[in-house]
Amino acid sequence: MTHGALAAADHGEHEHPSEQKYIKIAIILTIITAIEVAIYYIDWMHDSGALVPALFILSIGKFLTVIGYYMHLKFDSPLFRYMFIAALVGSLAVIGALIALLRVHTIDFGPGGFIS
Amino acid sequence: MAQAVATLETAHGGGESHIGGADHSGHPPTSTGLDSRKIAMWAFLASDCMFFGSLIAMYMIYRGEAERLYQAGQGIGPLPHEILDIPYTSISAFVLLMSSLTMVLALASIQKGNVRGLRIWLGATALLGAVFLGGQFFEFTEFKHEGLGLTTNIFGSSFFTLTGFHGAHVTIGVIWLMSLLIMSLRGGVRKDQALNVEIAGLYWHFVDIVWIVIFTLVYLIPYDEISTITHEAEGALRQIGLG
Amino acid sequence: MASIAQPQVMAQPITKPATGLWSWLTTVDHKRIGIMYGVTAFLFLLLGGVEALIIRTQLARPNLDVVSAARYNELFTMHGTTMIFLALMPMSVAFFNYVMPLQIGARDVAFPRLNAYSYWIFLGGGIILNLSWFFHAAPNAGWYGYAPLTSTSWNPGRNVDFWLIGLQVLGVASMLAAFNMIVTVINMRAPGMTMMRMPIFSWTTLIVSILLVMAFPAITAALILLAFDRYAGTGFYEYAAGGDPLLWQHLFWVFGHPEVYILVLPAFGIVSEIIPVFSRKPLFGYSVMVYATCAIAFLGFGVWAHHMFTVGMGPTANAVFAGSTMLIAIPTGVKIFNWLGTMVKGSLRFTTAMLFAVGLVSQFVIGGLSGVMHASPPVDSQQNDTYFIIAHFHYVLFGGTVFGLMAGTYFWFPKITGRLLDERLGKWNFWMAFVGFNATFFPMHFVGLAGMPRRYFTYSEDSGWGPWNLFITIGAFVLATSFLVFIINVVKTLRNGEVASDDPWDAATIEWATSSPPPVYNFASIPEITHRDQLWWDKYGDHGAGSGVERKAPAPKEQVDPSSIHLPNPSYFPLVSAFGFFILALGMLIDNPVLTIGLLHLPILVPIGGLIMVVAIYAWAFEPAG
């Protein structure tokens, strides 16, 4: 994080997308949301176990689109990108660990089964 | 609570000038060339990630507990799959998503000096936010009507807490946008103050992405399927001799 | 980027600081706020110390009855809470506030009024916690507040409510201060002050603030859930309701372990400034020191469950957290060796500040080593909940943090007040603290390993712990006396102490380039930074600090007319808004009279406080900032 590099990157106008682009992105986001809801009503998705991974991928796509374009992380100073991504990854790691620790601590090692 | 106050703090937009502007005895504007308030907002959002992260972790840890207790004859309903209304919430999610669009349009307007555009889109964003909140209020009263309150079971507790704190964030956002709108109507937001709108926008989009996560984790991932997965995992583990 | 109301009012010319109570209540000067943090925190430190002395008196002999068991619970809870949240953390923040902007060559922090707001909220939180004594409801569930000790069924009084509301308020104050510090370090550095030229103390300010904003949300969320459990009757931590008491422990320690580094890293930063100055050598391995600090902060988020080895997380989790905990010893060890490497072949001057700094290095190593011991789950199973743990974390938090903060106080006191603390009394202060501290806490290793459990209000005659406990209590009083010596030293110095020059220690960093005490605007002209240890470079050039060869004095920079320097206006809105917040928080604890709006029953203080808070924030937003 040197002076020069950041300062050079951030003087002047950022290259923000145009209004048309914003509207296009909104249409894409709407379509993804519609797909999410639609696949929820397809039995096959439930039965095959594909629903949850599909929902994860779709919502991660929406998430990244909003932070990248609407919050300008894709165009703005790298400092903001580092700050937010670091916080996001850190939070995800802690959440993941918490869920793993607390959902598994009820392990029943007896003959009854693995997760009680 | 920390979040609410911190947000209100940053919400005052124009008020907090920072030391060392370009005209102050040759001090450079800032070390990075970036505005201090924008860095502060991103730092706040980073911190808020951890706040919602903790609440989401809590929700996911307790997901399925109400069903387990119910099956064991120790808990009471209503259970999530009986009460969550996906078509209704899809519309809420859509409304919030569209409010993100109107928010960026408000910013794009003022960056071009279009004050009228700013007012229209700010108003639209606040309106869509209010519609979302109205939807949430109606959803909550409907649940209450069907017998699910904050203390009914662990599902009710974790559901109302997680979505309620998201709603509180939206409420603060709507108040903030309304304040900006009033400031603009009094001639207070010009092109060179687009940053005030940009910072409010960052907050608003963040609230939107939190809802993207909540919509998926709380509403869309089916509650029965979770237990199916658990059984499959159990079977798989048993096959490799760990069970 | 111009602010809305900026140009309307010109700031008053600042040639000398304003005086009087009102000027302190409305101040937005980082130096004054730093002093207020320091003084308030020291008073809370004395309060926490008195609580500790009562605890030690109770434990001096077996079966004593100085306080009741219930009172004892309150005392150890409030001792821990006070020391951590009201004494050590704000004392570190005092140094962040006073020293960091001077070190990086800024005129103030990034958001001066927010800075004042943080202080007033902190004060309100401290008052709320201690008001509990007057309501006969002092917190009594330990500073860690484990569920179900905090549940309404086991703890029906207001005790835990005071604790959770107080901590919530203090959390807001800490987070607001931390946002301010982060932005200040990133954005307010003097020209030429790159990150890798920045003094280590300013680096630790940044890292600790990042830890704060990432760690506090976890306890905020945990406390919110606890508040729902207590106020609304949910069952987040109730096993019977489908909740899990362990969720509290996990969320608490997700915050609580980074908190340990929040407490100790500022002290590390302070001694990293002091040891080079009194060794007349640049810090050994500056960049490694920076990376080690970052590594400690990063790893600090991955070790929390080592506080929970005995709850039965299973072998995998225990092994993972044992491994990550032991890993953290590596960057910590790197720091120790860097300090030692700085001292090697230096021309050492053992001033009081240096003695405390070296004291930290030696005492923290003891705490670190016992920490590595119970990083191993089997060992921890033996030591958990015994006095061995008490010994360990007091070596870290007293031998580490307090010694470091004392070192910083002796070091920067001349800069802050313009007078040098008395060295003879200072040496008495140090040696009494050193001896008293070790007499108090070293024997706790022995009674801990002998099985004496922590938190018990007394012990039996035939346990055999009596003699050591008497010894410990005597040590505690010696330690307390050392603080008396410190107070005498401060009072004496303020009255007629030796007047300090601008740079009494021949120091390395630019806060010593301005006058003692610094003017309101810090520097008449902002220094240009070309080197690490800029002031040494200015004084000695390539010859280096230890050489004694002075460089030809650089041509004095043109002096800016101080009255042309633009500083923020004082403001009373931070105080008013913080007062509103205080009233709101108090409303959560005093539920009479009640205001009823439809279905909503609110203690009347909540809406009143909230209204004051919000109105003041809006007034502040539209106030000309200057």
Coordinates of N, CA and C in Angstrom, one line a residue, chain C residues 322-421:
Chain C
A322 N -5.3 -26.5 19.1 CA -4.0 -26.6 19.8 C -2.9 -26.2 18.8
G323 N -3.0 -26.7 17.6 CA -2.0 -26.4 16.6 C -1.9 -24.9 16.2
S324 N -3.1 -24.3 16.0 CA -3.0 -22.9 15.6 C -2.5 -22.0 16.8
T325 N -2.9 -22.5 18.0 CA -2.4 -21.7 19.2 C -0.9 -21.7 19.3
M326 N -0.3 -22.9 19.1 CA 1.1 -23.0 19.2 C 1.8 -22.2 18.1
L327 N 1.1 -22.2 16.9 CA 1.7 -21.5 15.8 C 1.9 -20.0 16.2
I328 N 1.0 -19.5 17.0 CA 1.0 -18.0 17.3 C 2.2 -17.7 18.1
A329 N 2.8 -18.7 18.7 CA 4.0 -18.4 19.5 C 5.2 -18.0 18.6
I330 N 5.1 -18.4 17.3 CA 6.2 -18.1 16.4 C 6.3 -16.6 16.2
P331 N 5.3 -15.9 15.6 CA 5.5 -14.4 15.5 C 5.7 -13.7 16.8
T332 N 5.1 -14.2 17.9 CA 5.4 -13.6 19.2 C 6.9 -13.7 19.6
G333 N 7.4 -14.9 19.3 CA 8.8 -15.1 19.6 C 9.7 -14.2 18.8
V334 N 9.3 -14.0 17.5 CA 10.0 -13.2 16.6 C 10.1 -11.8 17.2
K335 N 9.0 -11.3 17.8 CA 9.0 -10.0 18.4 C 10.0 -9.9 19.5
I336 N 10.0 -10.9 20.4 CA 10.9 -11.0 21.6 C 12.3 -10.9 21.1
F337 N 12.7 -11.7 20.0 CA 14.1 -11.6 19.6 C 14.4 -10.3 18.9
N338 N 13.4 -9.7 18.3 CA 13.7 -8.4 17.7 C 14.0 -7.3 18.8
W339 N 13.3 -7.4 19.9 CA 13.6 -6.5 21.0 C 15.0 -6.8 21.5
L340 N 15.3 -8.0 21.7 CA 16.6 -8.4 22.3 C 17.7 -8.0 21.3
G341 N 17.4 -8.2 20.0 CA 18.4 -7.9 18.9 C 18.6 -6.4 18.9
T342 N 17.6 -5.6 19.2 CA 17.8 -4.1 19.3 C 18.7 -3.7 20.4
M343 N 18.6 -4.5 21.5 CA 19.4 -4.1 22.7 C 20.8 -4.5 22.6
V344 N 21.1 -5.6 21.8 CA 22.4 -6.2 21.7 C 23.3 -5.1 21.1
K345 N 24.4 -4.8 21.8 CA 25.5 -3.9 21.4 C 24.9 -2.5 21.3
G346 N 23.8 -2.2 21.9 CA 23.3 -0.8 22.0 C 23.9 -0.1 23.1
S347 N 23.9 1.2 23.1 CA 24.3 1.9 24.3 C 23.1 2.1 25.2
L348 N 22.9 1.2 26.1 CA 21.6 1.2 26.9 C 21.6 2.3 27.9
R349 N 20.4 2.9 28.1 CA 20.1 3.8 29.1 C 18.9 3.3 29.9
F350 N 19.1 2.9 31.2 CA 18.0 2.3 31.9 C 17.2 3.4 32.6
T351 N 16.5 4.2 31.9 CA 15.5 5.1 32.5 C 14.3 4.2 32.9
T352 N 13.4 4.9 33.7 CA 12.2 4.1 34.1 C 11.4 3.6 32.9
A353 N 11.3 4.4 31.9 CA 10.6 3.9 30.7 C 11.2 2.6 30.2
M354 N 12.5 2.6 30.1 CA 13.3 1.5 29.6 C 13.1 0.3 30.5
L355 N 13.2 0.5 31.8 CA 13.0 -0.6 32.8 C 11.7 -1.2 32.6
F356 N 10.6 -0.4 32.5 CA 9.3 -1.0 32.3 C 9.2 -1.8 30.9
A357 N 9.9 -1.2 29.9 CA 9.9 -1.9 28.6 C 10.6 -3.3 28.7
V358 N 11.8 -3.3 29.3 CA 12.5 -4.5 29.5 C 11.7 -5.5 30.4
G359 N 11.0 -4.8 31.4 CA 10.2 -5.6 32.3 C 9.1 -6.4 31.5
L360 N 8.5 -5.7 30.5 CA 7.5 -6.3 29.6 C 8.2 -7.5 28.9
V361 N 9.3 -7.3 28.3 CA 9.9 -8.4 27.6 C 10.1 -9.6 28.4
S362 N 10.7 -9.4 29.6 CA 10.9 -10.6 30.5 C 9.7 -11.2 31.0
Q363 N 8.7 -10.4 31.5 CA 7.5 -10.9 32.1 C 6.6 -11.5 31.1
F364 N 6.5 -10.9 29.9 CA 5.6 -11.5 28.9 C 6.1 -12.8 28.5
V365 N 7.4 -13.0 28.4 CA 7.9 -14.4 28.1 C 7.4 -15.4 29.0
I366 N 7.4 -15.1 30.3 CA 6.8 -16.1 31.3 C 5.4 -16.4 31.0
G367 N 4.6 -15.3 30.7 CA 3.2 -15.6 30.4 C 3.0 -16.3 29.1
G368 N 3.9 -16.0 28.1 CA 3.8 -16.7 26.8 C 4.1 -18.2 27.0
L369 N 5.2 -18.5 27.8 CA 5.5 -19.9 28.0 C 4.5 -20.7 28.7
S370 N 3.8 -20.1 29.7 CA 2.7 -20.9 30.3 C 1.6 -21.0 29.4
G371 N 1.5 -20.0 28.5 CA 0.4 -20.1 27.4 C 0.7 -21.3 26.5
V372 N 1.9 -21.5 26.1 CA 2.2 -22.6 25.2 C 1.9 -23.9 26.0
M373 N 2.1 -23.9 27.3 CA 1.8 -25.1 28.1 C 0.4 -25.5 27.9
H374 N -0.5 -24.6 28.2 CA -1.9 -25.1 28.1 C -2.5 -24.9 26.7
A375 N -1.7 -24.6 25.7 CA -2.1 -24.8 24.4 C -2.3 -26.3 24.1
S376 N -1.8 -27.1 24.9 CA -1.9 -28.6 24.7 C -3.1 -29.0 25.5
P377 N -4.1 -29.6 24.8 CA -5.4 -29.9 25.5 C -5.2 -30.8 26.7
P378 N -4.4 -31.9 26.6 CA -4.3 -32.7 27.9 C -3.7 -31.9 29.0
V379 N -2.8 -31.0 28.8 CA -2.2 -30.2 29.8 C -3.3 -29.2 30.3
D380 N -4.0 -28.7 29.4 CA -5.1 -27.7 29.7 C -6.1 -28.4 30.6
S381 N -6.4 -29.6 30.3 CA -7.4 -30.3 31.2 C -7.0 -30.3 32.6
Q382 N -5.7 -30.3 32.9 CA -5.2 -30.3 34.3 C -5.3 -28.8 34.8
Q383 N -5.0 -27.9 34.0 CA -4.8 -26.5 34.5 C -6.1 -25.7 34.4
N384 N -7.0 -26.1 33.5 CA -8.2 -25.3 33.3 C -8.9 -25.0 34.6
D385 N -9.4 -23.7 34.8 CA -10.1 -23.3 35.9 C -9.3 -23.4 37.2
T386 N -8.0 -23.4 37.1 CA -7.2 -23.3 38.4 C -6.5 -22.0 38.4
Y387 N -5.8 -21.7 39.5 CA -5.0 -20.5 39.6 C -3.8 -20.4 38.6
F388 N -3.5 -21.5 38.0 CA -2.4 -21.5 37.0 C -2.8 -20.6 35.8
I389 N -4.1 -20.7 35.5 CA -4.6 -19.8 34.4 C -4.6 -18.4 34.8
I390 N -5.0 -18.1 36.0 CA -4.9 -16.7 36.5 C -3.5 -16.2 36.4
A391 N -2.5 -17.0 36.9 CA -1.1 -16.6 36.8 C -0.8 -16.3 35.3
H392 N -1.1 -17.2 34.4 CA -0.8 -17.1 33.0 C -1.3 -15.7 32.5
F393 N -2.6 -15.5 32.6 CA -3.1 -14.3 31.9 C -2.7 -13.0 32.6
H394 N -2.4 -13.1 33.9 CA -1.9 -11.9 34.5 C -0.4 -11.6 34.1
Y395 N 0.3 -12.6 33.8 CA 1.7 -12.4 33.2 C 1.5 -11.7 31.9
V396 N 0.5 -12.1 31.1 CA 0.3 -11.5 29.8 C -0.3 -10.1 29.9
L397 N -1.3 -9.9 30.8 CA -2.0 -8.6 30.8 C -1.4 -7.6 31.8
F398 N -0.8 -8.1 32.8 CA -0.1 -7.2 33.7 C 1.4 -7.1 33.3
G399 N 2.1 -8.2 33.3 CA 3.5 -8.2 32.9 C 3.6 -7.7 31.5
G400 N 2.6 -8.0 30.6 CA 2.7 -7.5 29.3 C 2.1 -6.1 29.2
T401 N 0.8 -6.0 29.2 CA 0.1 -4.8 28.9 C 0.4 -3.7 29.9
V402 N 0.2 -3.9 31.2 CA 0.4 -2.8 32.2 C 1.8 -2.3 32.2
F403 N 2.8 -3.2 32.1 CA 4.2 -2.7 32.1 C 4.4 -1.9 30.8
G404 N 3.9 -2.3 29.7 CA 4.0 -1.6 28.5 C 3.4 -0.2 28.6
L405 N 2.2 -0.1 29.2 CA 1.5 1.1 29.3 C 2.2 2.1 30.3
M406 N 2.8 1.5 31.3 CA 3.6 2.3 32.3 C 4.8 2.8 31.6
A407 N 5.4 2.0 30.8 CA 6.6 2.4 30.0 C 6.2 3.6 29.1
G408 N 5.1 3.5 28.4 CA 4.6 4.5 27.6 C 4.3 5.8 28.3
T409 N 3.8 5.6 29.6 CA 3.5 6.8 30.4 C 4.8 7.5 30.7
Y410 N 5.8 6.8 31.2 CA 7.0 7.5 31.6 C 7.7 8.1 30.3
F411 N 7.5 7.4 29.2 CA 8.2 7.9 28.0 C 7.6 9.1 27.4
W412 N 6.2 9.2 27.3 CA 5.5 10.3 26.6 C 5.1 11.4 27.6
F413 N 5.2 11.1 28.9 CA 4.7 12.1 29.9 C 5.3 13.5 29.6
P414 N 6.7 13.6 29.4 CA 7.2 14.9 29.1 C 6.6 15.5 27.8
K415 N 6.3 14.7 26.9 CA 5.7 15.3 25.6 C 4.3 15.8 26.0
I416 N 3.6 15.1 26.8 CA 2.2 15.4 27.1 C 2.1 16.6 28.0
T417 N 2.9 16.7 29.0 CA 2.8 17.7 30.1 C 3.9 18.8 30.0
G418 N 5.0 18.5 29.3 CA 6.1 19.4 29.3 C 7.0 19.2 30.5
R419 N 6.7 18.2 31.4 CA 7.6 18.0 32.5 C 8.0 16.5 32.6
L420 N 9.2 16.3 33.0 CA 9.8 14.9 33.1 C 9.4 14.3 34.5
L421 N 8.8 13.1 34.5 CA 8.5 12.4 35.7 C 9.9 12.1 36.4

